JSON list of C-alpha atoms in Angstrom, two decimals:
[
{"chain": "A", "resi": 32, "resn": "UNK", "atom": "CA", "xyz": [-16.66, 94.52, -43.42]},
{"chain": "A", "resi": 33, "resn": "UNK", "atom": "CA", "xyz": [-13.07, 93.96, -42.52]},
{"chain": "A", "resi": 34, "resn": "UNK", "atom": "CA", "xyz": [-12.78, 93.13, -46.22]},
{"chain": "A", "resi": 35, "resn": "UNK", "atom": "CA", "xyz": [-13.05, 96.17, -47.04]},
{"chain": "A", "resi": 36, "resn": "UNK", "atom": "CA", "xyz": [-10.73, 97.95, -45.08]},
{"chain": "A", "resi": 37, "resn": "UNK", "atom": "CA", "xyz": [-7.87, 96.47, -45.66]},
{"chain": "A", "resi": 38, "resn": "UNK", "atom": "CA", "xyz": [-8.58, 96.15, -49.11]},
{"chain": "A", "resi": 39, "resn": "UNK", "atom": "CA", "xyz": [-9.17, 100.04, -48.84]},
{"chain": "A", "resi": 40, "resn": "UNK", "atom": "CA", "xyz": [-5.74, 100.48, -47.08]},
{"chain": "A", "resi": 41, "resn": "UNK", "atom": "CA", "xyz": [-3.77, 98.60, -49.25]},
{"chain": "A", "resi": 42, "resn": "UNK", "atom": "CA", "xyz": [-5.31, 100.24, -52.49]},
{"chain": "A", "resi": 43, "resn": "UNK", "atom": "CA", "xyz": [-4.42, 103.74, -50.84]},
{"chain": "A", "resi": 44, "resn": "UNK", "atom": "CA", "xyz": [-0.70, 102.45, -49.65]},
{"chain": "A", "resi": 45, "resn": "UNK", "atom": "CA", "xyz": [0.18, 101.23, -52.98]},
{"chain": "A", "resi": 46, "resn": "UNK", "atom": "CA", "xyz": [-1.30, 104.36, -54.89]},
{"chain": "A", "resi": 47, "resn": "UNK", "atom": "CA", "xyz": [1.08, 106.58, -52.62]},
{"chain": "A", "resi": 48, "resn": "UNK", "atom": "CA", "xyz": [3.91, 104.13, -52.78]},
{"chain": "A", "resi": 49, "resn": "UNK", "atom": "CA", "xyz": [3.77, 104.30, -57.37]},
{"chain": "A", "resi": 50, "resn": "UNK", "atom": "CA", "xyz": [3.62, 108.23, -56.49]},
{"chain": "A", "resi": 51, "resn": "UNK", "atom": "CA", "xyz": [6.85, 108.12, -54.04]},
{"chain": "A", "resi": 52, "resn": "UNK", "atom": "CA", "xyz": [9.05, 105.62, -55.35]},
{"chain": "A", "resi": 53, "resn": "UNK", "atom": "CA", "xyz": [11.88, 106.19, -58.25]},
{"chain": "A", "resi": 54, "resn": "UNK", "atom": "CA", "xyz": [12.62, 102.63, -58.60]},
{"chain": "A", "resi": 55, "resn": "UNK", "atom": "CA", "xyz": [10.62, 100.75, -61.58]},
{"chain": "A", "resi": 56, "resn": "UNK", "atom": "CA", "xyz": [10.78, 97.88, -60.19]},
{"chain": "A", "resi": 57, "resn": "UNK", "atom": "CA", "xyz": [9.00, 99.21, -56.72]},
{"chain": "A", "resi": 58, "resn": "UNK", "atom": "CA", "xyz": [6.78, 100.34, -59.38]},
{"chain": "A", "resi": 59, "resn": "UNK", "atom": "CA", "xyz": [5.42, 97.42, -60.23]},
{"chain": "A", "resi": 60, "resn": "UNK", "atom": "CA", "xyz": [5.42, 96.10, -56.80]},
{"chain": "A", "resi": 61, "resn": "UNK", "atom": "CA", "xyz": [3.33, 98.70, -55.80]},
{"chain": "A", "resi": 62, "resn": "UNK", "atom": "CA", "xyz": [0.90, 98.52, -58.95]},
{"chain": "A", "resi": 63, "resn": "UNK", "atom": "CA", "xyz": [0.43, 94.52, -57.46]},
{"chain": "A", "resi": 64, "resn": "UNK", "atom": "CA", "xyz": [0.06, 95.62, -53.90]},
{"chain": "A", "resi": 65, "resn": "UNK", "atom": "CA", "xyz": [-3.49, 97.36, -55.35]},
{"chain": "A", "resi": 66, "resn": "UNK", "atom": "CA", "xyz": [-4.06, 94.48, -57.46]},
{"chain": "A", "resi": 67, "resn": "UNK", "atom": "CA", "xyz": [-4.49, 92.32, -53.91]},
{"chain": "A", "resi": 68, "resn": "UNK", "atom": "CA", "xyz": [-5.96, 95.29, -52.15]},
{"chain": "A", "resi": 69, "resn": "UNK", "atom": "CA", "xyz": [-8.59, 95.15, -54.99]},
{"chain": "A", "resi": 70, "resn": "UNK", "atom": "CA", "xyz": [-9.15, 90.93, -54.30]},
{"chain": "A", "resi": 71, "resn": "UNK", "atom": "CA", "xyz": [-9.27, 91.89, -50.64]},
{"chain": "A", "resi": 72, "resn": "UNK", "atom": "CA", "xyz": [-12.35, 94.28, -51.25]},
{"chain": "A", "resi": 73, "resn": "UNK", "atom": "CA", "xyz": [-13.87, 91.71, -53.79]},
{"chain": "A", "resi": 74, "resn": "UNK", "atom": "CA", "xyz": [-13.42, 89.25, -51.10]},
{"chain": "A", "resi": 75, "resn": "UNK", "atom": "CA", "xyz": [-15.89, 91.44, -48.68]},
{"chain": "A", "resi": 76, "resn": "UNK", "atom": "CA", "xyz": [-18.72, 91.87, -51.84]},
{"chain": "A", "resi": 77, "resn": "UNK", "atom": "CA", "xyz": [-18.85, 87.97, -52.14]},
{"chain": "A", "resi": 78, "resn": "UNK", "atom": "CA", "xyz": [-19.97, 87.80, -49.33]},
{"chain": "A", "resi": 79, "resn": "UNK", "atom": "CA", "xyz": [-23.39, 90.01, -50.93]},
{"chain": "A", "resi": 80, "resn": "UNK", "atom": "CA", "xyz": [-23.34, 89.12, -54.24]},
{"chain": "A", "resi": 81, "resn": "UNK", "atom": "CA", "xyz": [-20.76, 86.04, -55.05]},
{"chain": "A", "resi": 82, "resn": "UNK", "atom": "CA", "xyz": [-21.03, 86.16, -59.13]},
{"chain": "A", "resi": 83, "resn": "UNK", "atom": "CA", "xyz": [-20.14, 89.50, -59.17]},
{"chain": "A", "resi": 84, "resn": "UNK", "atom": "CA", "xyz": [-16.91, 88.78, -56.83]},
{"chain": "A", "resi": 85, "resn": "UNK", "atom": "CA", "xyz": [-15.78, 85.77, -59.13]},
{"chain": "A", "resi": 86, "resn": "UNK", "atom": "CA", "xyz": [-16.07, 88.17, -62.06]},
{"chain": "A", "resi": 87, "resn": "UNK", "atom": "CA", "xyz": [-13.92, 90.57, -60.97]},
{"chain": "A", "resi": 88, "resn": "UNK", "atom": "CA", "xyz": [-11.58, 88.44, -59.41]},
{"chain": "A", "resi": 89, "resn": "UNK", "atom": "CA", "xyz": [-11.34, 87.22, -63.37]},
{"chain": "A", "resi": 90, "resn": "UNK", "atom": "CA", "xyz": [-11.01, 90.43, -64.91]},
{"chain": "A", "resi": 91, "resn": "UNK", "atom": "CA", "xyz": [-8.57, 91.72, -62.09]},
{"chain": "A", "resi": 92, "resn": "UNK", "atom": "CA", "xyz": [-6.24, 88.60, -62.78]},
{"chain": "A", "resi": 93, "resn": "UNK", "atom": "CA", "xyz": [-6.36, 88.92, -66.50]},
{"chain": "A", "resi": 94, "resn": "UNK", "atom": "CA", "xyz": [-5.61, 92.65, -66.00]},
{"chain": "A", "resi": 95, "resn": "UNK", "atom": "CA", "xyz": [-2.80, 92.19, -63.92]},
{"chain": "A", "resi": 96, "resn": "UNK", "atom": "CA", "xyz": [-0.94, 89.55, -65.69]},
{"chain": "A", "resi": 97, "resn": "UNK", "atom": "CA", "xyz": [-1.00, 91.48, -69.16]},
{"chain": "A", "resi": 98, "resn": "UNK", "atom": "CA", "xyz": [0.19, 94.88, -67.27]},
{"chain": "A", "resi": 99, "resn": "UNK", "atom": "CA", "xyz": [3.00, 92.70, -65.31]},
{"chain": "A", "resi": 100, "resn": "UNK", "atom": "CA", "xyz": [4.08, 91.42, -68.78]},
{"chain": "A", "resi": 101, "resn": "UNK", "atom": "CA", "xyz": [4.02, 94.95, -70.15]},
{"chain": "A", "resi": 102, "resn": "UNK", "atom": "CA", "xyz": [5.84, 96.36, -67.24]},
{"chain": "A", "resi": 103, "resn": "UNK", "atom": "CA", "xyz": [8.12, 93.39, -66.83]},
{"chain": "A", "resi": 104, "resn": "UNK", "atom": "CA", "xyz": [9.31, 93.99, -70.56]},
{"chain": "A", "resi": 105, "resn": "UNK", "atom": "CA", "xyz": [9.71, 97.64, -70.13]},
{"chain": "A", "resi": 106, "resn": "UNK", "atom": "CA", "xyz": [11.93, 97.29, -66.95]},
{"chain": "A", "resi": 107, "resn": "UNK", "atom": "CA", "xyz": [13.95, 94.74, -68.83]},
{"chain": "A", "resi": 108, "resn": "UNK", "atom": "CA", "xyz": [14.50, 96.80, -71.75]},
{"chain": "A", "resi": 109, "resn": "UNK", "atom": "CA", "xyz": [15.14, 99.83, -69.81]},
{"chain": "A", "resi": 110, "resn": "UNK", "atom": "CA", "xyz": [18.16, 97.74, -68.33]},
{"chain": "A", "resi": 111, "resn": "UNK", "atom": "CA", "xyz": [19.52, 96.85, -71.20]},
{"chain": "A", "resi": 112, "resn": "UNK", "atom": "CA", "xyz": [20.02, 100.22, -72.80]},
{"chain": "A", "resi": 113, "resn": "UNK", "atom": "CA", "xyz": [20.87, 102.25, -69.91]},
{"chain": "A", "resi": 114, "resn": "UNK", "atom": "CA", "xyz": [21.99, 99.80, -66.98]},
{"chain": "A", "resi": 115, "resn": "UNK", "atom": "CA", "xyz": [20.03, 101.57, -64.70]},
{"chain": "A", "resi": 116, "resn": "UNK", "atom": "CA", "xyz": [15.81, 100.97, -63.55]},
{"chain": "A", "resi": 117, "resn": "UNK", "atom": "CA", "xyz": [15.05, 104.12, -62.44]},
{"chain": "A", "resi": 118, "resn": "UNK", "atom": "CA", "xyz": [12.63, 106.23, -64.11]},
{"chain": "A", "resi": 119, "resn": "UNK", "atom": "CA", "xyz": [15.06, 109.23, -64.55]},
{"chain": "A", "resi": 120, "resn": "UNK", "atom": "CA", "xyz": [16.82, 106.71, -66.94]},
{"chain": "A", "resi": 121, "resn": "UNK", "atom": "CA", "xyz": [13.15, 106.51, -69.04]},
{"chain": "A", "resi": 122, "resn": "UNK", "atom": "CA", "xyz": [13.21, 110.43, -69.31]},
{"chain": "A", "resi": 123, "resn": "UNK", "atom": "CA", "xyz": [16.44, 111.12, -70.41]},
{"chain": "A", "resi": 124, "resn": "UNK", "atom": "CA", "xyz": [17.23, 107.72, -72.14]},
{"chain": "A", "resi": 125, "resn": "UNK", "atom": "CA", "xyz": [21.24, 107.67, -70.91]},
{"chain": "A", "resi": 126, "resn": "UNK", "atom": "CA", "xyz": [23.31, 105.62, -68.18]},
{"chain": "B", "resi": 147, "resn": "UNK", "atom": "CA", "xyz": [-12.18, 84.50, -36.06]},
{"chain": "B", "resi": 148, "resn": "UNK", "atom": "CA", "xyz": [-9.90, 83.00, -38.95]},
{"chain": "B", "resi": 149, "resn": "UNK", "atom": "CA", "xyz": [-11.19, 85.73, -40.89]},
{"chain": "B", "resi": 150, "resn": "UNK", "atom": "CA", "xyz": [-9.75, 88.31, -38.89]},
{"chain": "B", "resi": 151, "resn": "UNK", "atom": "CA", "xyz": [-6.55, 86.58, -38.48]},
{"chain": "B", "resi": 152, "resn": "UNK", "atom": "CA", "xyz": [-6.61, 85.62, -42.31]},
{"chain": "B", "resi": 153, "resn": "UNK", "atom": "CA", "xyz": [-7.28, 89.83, -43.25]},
{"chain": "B", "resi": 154, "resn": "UNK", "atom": "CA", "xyz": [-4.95, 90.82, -40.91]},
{"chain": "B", "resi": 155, "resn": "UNK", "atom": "CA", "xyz": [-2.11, 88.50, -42.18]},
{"chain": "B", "resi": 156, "resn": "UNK", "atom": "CA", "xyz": [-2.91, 90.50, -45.30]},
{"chain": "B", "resi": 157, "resn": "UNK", "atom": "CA", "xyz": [-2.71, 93.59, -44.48]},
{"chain": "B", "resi": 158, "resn": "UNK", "atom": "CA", "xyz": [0.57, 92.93, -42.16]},
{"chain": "B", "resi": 159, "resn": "UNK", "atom": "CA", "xyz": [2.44, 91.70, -45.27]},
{"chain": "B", "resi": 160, "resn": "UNK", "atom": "CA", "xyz": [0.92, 94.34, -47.14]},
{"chain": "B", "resi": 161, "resn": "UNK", "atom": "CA", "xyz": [2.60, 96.71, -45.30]},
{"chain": "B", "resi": 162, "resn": "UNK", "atom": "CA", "xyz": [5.47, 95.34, -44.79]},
{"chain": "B", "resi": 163, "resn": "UNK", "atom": "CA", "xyz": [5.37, 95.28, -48.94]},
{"chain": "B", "resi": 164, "resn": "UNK", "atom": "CA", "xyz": [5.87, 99.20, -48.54]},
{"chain": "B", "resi": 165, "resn": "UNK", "atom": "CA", "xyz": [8.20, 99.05, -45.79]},
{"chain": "B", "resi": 166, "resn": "UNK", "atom": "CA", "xyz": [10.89, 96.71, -46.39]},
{"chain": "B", "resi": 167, "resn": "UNK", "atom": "CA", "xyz": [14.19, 97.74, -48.11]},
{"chain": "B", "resi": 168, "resn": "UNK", "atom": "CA", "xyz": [14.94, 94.86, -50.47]},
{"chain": "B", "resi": 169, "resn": "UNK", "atom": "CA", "xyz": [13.28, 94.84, -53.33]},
{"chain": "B", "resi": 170, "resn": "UNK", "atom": "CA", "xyz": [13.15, 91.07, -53.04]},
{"chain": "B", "resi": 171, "resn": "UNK", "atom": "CA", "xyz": [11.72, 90.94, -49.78]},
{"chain": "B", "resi": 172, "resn": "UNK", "atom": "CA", "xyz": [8.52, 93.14, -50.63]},
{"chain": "B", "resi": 173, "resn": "UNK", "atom": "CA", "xyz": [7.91, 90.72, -53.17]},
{"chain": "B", "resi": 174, "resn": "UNK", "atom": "CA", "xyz": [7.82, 87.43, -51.45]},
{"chain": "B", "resi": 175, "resn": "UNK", "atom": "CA", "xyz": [5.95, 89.35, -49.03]},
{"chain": "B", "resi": 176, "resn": "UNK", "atom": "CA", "xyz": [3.32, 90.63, -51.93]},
{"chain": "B", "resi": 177, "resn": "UNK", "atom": "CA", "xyz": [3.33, 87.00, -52.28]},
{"chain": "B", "resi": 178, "resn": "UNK", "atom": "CA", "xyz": [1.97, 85.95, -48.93]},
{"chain": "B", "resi": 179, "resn": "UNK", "atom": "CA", "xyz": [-0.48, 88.95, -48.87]},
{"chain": "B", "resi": 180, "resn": "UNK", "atom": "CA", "xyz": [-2.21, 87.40, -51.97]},
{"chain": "B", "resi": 181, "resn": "UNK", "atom": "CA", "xyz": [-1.74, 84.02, -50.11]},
{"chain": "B", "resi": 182, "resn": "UNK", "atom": "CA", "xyz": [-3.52, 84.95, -47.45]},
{"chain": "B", "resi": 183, "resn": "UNK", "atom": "CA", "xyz": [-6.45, 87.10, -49.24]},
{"chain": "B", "resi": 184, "resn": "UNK", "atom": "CA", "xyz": [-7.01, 83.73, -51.59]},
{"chain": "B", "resi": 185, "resn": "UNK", "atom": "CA", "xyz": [-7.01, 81.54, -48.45]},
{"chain": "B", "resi": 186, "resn": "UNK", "atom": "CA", "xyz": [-9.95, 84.19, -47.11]},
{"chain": "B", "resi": 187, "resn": "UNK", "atom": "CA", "xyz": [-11.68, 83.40, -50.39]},
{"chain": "B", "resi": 188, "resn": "UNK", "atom": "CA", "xyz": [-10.77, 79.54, -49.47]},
{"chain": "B", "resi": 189, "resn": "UNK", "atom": "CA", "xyz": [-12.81, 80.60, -46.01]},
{"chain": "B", "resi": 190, "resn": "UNK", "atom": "CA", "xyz": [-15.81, 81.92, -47.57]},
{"chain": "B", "resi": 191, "resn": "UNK", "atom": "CA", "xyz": [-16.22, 79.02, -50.44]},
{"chain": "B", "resi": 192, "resn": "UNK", "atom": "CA", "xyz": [-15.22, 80.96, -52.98]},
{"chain": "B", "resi": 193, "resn": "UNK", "atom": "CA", "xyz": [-13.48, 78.04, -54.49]},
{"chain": "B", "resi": 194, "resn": "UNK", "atom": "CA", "xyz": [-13.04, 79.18, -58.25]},
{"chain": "B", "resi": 195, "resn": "UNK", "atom": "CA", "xyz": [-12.02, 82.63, -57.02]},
{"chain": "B", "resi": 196, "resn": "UNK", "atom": "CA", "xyz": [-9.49, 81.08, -54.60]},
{"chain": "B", "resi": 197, "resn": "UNK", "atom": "CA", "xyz": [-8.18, 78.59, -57.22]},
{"chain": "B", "resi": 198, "resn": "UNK", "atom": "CA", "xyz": [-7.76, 81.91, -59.69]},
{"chain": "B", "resi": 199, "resn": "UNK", "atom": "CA", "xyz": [-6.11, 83.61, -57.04]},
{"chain": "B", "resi": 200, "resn": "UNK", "atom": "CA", "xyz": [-3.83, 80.75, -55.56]},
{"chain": "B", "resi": 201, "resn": "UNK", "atom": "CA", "xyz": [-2.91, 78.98, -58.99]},
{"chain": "B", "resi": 202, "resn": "UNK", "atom": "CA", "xyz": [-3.19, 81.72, -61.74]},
{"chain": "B", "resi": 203, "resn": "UNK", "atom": "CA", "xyz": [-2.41, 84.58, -60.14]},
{"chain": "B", "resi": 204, "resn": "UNK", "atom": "CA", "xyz": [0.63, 83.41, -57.45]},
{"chain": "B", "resi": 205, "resn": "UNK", "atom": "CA", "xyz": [2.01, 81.43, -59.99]},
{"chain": "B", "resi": 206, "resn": "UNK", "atom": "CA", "xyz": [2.37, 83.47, -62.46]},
{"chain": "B", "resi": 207, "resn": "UNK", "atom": "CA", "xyz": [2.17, 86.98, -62.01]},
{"chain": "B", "resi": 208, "resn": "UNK", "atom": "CA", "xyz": [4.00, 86.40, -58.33]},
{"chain": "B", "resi": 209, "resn": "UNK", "atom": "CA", "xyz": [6.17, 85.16, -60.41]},
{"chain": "B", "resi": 210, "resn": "UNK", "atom": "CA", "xyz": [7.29, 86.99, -62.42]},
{"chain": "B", "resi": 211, "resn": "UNK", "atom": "CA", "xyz": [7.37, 90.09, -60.02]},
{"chain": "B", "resi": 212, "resn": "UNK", "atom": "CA", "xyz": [9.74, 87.92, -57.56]},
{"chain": "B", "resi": 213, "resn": "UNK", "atom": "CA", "xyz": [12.26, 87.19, -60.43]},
{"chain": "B", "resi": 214, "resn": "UNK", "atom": "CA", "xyz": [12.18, 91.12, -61.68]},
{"chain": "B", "resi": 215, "resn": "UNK", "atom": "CA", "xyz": [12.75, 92.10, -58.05]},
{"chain": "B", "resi": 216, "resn": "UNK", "atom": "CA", "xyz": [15.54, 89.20, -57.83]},
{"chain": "B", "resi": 217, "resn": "UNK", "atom": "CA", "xyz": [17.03, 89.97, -61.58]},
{"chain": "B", "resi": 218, "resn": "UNK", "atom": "CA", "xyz": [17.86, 93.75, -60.72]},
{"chain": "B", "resi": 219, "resn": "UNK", "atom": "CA", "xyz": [18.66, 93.52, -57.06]},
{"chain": "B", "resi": 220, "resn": "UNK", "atom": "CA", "xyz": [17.58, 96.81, -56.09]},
{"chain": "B", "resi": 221, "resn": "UNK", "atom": "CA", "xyz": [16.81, 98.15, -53.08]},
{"chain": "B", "resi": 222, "resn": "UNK", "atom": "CA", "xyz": [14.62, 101.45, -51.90]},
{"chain": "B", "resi": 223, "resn": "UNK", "atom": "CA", "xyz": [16.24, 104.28, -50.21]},
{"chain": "B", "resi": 224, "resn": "UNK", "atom": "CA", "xyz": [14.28, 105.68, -47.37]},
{"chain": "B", "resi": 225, "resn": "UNK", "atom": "CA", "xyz": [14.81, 108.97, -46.16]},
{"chain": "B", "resi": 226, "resn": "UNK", "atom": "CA", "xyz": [13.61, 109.65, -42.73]},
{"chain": "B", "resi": 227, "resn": "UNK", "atom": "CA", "xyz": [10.87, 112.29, -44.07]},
{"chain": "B", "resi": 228, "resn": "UNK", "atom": "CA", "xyz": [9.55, 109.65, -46.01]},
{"chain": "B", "resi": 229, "resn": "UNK", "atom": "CA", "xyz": [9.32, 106.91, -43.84]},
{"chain": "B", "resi": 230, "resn": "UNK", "atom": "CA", "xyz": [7.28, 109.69, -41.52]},
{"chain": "B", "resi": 231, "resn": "UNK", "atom": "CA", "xyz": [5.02, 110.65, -44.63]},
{"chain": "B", "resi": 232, "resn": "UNK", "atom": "CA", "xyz": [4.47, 106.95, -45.17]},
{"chain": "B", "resi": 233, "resn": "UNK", "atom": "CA", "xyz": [3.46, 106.47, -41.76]},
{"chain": "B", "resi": 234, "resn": "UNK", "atom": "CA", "xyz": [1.24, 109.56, -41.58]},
{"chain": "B", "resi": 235, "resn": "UNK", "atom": "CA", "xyz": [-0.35, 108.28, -44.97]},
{"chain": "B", "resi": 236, "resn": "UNK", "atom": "CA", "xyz": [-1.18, 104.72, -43.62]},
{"chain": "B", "resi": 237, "resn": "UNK", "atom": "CA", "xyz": [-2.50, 106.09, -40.57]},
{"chain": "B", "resi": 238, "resn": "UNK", "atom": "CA", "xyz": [-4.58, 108.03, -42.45]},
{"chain": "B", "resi": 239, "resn": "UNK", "atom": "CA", "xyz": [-5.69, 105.55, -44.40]},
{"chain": "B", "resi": 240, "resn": "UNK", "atom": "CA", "xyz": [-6.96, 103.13, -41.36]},
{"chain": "B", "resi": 241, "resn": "UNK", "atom": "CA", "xyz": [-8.97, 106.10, -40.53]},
{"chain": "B", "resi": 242, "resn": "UNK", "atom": "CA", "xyz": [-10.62, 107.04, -43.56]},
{"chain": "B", "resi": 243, "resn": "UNK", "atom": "CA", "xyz": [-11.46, 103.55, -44.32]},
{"chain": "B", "resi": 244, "resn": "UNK", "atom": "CA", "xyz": [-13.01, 102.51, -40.49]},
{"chain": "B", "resi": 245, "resn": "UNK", "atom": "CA", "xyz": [-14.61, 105.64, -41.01]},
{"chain": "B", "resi": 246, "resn": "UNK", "atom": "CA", "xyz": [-16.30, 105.09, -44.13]},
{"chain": "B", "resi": 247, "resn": "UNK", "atom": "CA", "xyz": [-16.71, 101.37, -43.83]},
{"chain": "B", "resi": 248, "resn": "UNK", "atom": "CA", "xyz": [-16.86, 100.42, -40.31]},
{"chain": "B", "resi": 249, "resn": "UNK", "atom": "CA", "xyz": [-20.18, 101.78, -38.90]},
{"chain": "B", "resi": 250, "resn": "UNK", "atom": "CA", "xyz": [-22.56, 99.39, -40.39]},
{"chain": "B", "resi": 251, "resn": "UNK", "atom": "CA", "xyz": [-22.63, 95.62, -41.63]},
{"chain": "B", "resi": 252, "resn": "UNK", "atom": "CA", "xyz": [-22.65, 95.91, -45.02]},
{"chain": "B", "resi": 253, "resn": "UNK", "atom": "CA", "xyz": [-24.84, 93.96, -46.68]},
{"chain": "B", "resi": 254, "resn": "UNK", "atom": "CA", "xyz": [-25.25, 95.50, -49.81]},
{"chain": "B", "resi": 255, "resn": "UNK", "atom": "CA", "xyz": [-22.43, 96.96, -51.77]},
{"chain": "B", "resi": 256, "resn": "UNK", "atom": "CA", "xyz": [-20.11, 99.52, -50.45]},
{"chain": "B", "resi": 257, "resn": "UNK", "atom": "CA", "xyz": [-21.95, 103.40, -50.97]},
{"chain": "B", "resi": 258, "resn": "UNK", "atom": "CA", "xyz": [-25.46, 103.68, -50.57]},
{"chain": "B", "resi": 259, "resn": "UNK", "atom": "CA", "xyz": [-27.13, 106.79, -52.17]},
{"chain": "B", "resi": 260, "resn": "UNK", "atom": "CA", "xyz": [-29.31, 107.80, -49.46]},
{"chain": "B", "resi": 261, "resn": "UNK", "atom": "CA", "xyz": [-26.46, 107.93, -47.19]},
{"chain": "B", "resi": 262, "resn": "UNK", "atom": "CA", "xyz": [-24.92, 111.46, -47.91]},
{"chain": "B", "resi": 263, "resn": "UNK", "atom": "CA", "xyz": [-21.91, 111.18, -45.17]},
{"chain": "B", "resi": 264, "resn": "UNK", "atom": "CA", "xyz": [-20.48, 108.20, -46.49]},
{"chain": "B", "resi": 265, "resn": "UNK", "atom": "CA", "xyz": [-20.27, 109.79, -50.12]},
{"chain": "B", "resi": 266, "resn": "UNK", "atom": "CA", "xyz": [-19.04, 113.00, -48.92]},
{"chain": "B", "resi": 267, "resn": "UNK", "atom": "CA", "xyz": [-16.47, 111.65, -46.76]},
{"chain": "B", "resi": 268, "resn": "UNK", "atom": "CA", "xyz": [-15.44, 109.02, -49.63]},
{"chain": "B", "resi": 269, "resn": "UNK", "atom": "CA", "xyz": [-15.36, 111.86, -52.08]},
{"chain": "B", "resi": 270, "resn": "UNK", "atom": "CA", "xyz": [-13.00, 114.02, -49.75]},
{"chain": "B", "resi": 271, "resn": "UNK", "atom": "CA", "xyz": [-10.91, 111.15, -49.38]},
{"chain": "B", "resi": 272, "resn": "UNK", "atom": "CA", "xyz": [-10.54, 110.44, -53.01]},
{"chain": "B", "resi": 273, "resn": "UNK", "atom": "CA", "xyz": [-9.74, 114.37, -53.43]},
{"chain": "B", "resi": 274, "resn": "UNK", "atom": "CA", "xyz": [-7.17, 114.26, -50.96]},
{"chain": "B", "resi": 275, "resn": "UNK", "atom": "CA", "xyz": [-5.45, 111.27, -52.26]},
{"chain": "B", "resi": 276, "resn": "UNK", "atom": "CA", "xyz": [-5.41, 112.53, -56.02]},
{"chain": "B", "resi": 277, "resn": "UNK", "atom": "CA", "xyz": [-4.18, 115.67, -54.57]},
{"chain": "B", "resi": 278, "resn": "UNK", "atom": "CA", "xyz": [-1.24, 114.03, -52.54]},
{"chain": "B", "resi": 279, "resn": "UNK", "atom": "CA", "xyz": [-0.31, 112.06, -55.79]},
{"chain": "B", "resi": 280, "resn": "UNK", "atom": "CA", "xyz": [-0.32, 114.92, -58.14]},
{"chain": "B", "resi": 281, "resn": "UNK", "atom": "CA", "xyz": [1.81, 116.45, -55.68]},
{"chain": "B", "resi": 282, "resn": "UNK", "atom": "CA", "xyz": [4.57, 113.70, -54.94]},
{"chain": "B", "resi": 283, "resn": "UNK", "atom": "CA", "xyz": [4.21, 113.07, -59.21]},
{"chain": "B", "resi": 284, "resn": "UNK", "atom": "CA", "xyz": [4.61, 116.63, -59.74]},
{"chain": "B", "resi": 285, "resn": "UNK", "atom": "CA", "xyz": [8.34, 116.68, -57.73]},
{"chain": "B", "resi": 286, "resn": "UNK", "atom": "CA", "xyz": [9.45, 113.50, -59.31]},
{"chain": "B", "resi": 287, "resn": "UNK", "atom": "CA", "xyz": [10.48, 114.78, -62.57]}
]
């Protein structure tokens, strides 16, 4: 039952934190903190129904490494060409 | 009582993800909030969840966020309004969540149908949320 609050509370800090936060690489600190919110309220339905929880703790992993690589790249590459992460920099495409 | 001291480690470094400055020091404390939801798993027996969670996940996704955070060296600037909205948001959050979760021992999965206050207050919730989101989106650009 705890489970699933903080998994709750997490899901709904990092949500508002993408929405807030100009910095790309909050971004995707953000877009992990729900990642671990989501294990935490996985965590609480094993407890029900454990094949179900070990299934999405294997989708949610292979999920979040192939958008960290994605978003990873993309801050990178942003860098690069405009020496800046900030998502301003992604709009406009100068330093 | 681990498990309470295991979920609340979480949710401590959790927020302290959102609230620190460095952009380094959210991460390594991402890093112990997965830590300590995989050692929960470890709690209940969850042992291939835990072993995704503590040797797939941590090692590599951890990872790779702690050396992005460490290659740019940013930090986040907090204004003062913010800090309060982030606050007000959290707070918020504790309550909607004891509110919708916290009345019963839940042994089946998280909404029942025949319980209409439970949808109703989970569907406000969600509505409020997408609303605040549009809303901070909306003045970003």
């Amino acid at each position: 039952m705890m489970g699933y609050i903080v998994g709750f509370v997490l899901i709904l800090l990092g949500i508002y934190s993408i929405a807030t936060t100009r910095d790309l690489v909050r971004m995707l600190i953000s877009l992990e903190l729900v990642t671990v919110g989501g294990f935490a309220m996985f965590a609480a339905v094993s407890l029900s129904n454990p094949t179900l929880a070990l299934y999405g703790v294997l989708i949610l992993v292979m999920i979040s490494v192939s958008e960290v690589a994605v978003l990873a790249a993309l801050v990178y590459r942003n860098y690069l060409l405009t020496r800046r992460v900030d998502v301003s920099s992604i709009a406009t495409g100068e330093p | 009582m681990i498990d309470i001291v295991l979920l609340t480690a979480a949710l401590f470094f959790g927020v302290l993800t959102v609230y620190s400055r460095d952009n380094v020091y959210s991460a390594a404390s991402l890093a112990a909030a997965a830590g300590s939801v995989a050692l929960f798993f470890l709690y209940l027996t969850q042992f291939a969840a835990a072993f995704l969670l503590l040797v797939i996940y941590i090692g590599a996704v951890m990872l790779l966020v702690i050396m992005t955070a460490a290659m740019f060296n940013t930090a986040q600037r907090w204004s003062g309004r913010q800090l309060w909205a982030t606050t007000i948001v959290f707070m918020a959050a504790v309550a909607i969540a004891v509110a919708t979760f916290g009345h019963s021992q839940m042994t089946q999965l998280s909404v029942q149908v025949g319980d209409l206050t439970s949808v109703v207050v989970l569907l406000f919730a969600v509505a409020v949320v997408s609303l605040l989101v549009s809303t901070e989106i909306a003045k970003k650009t």
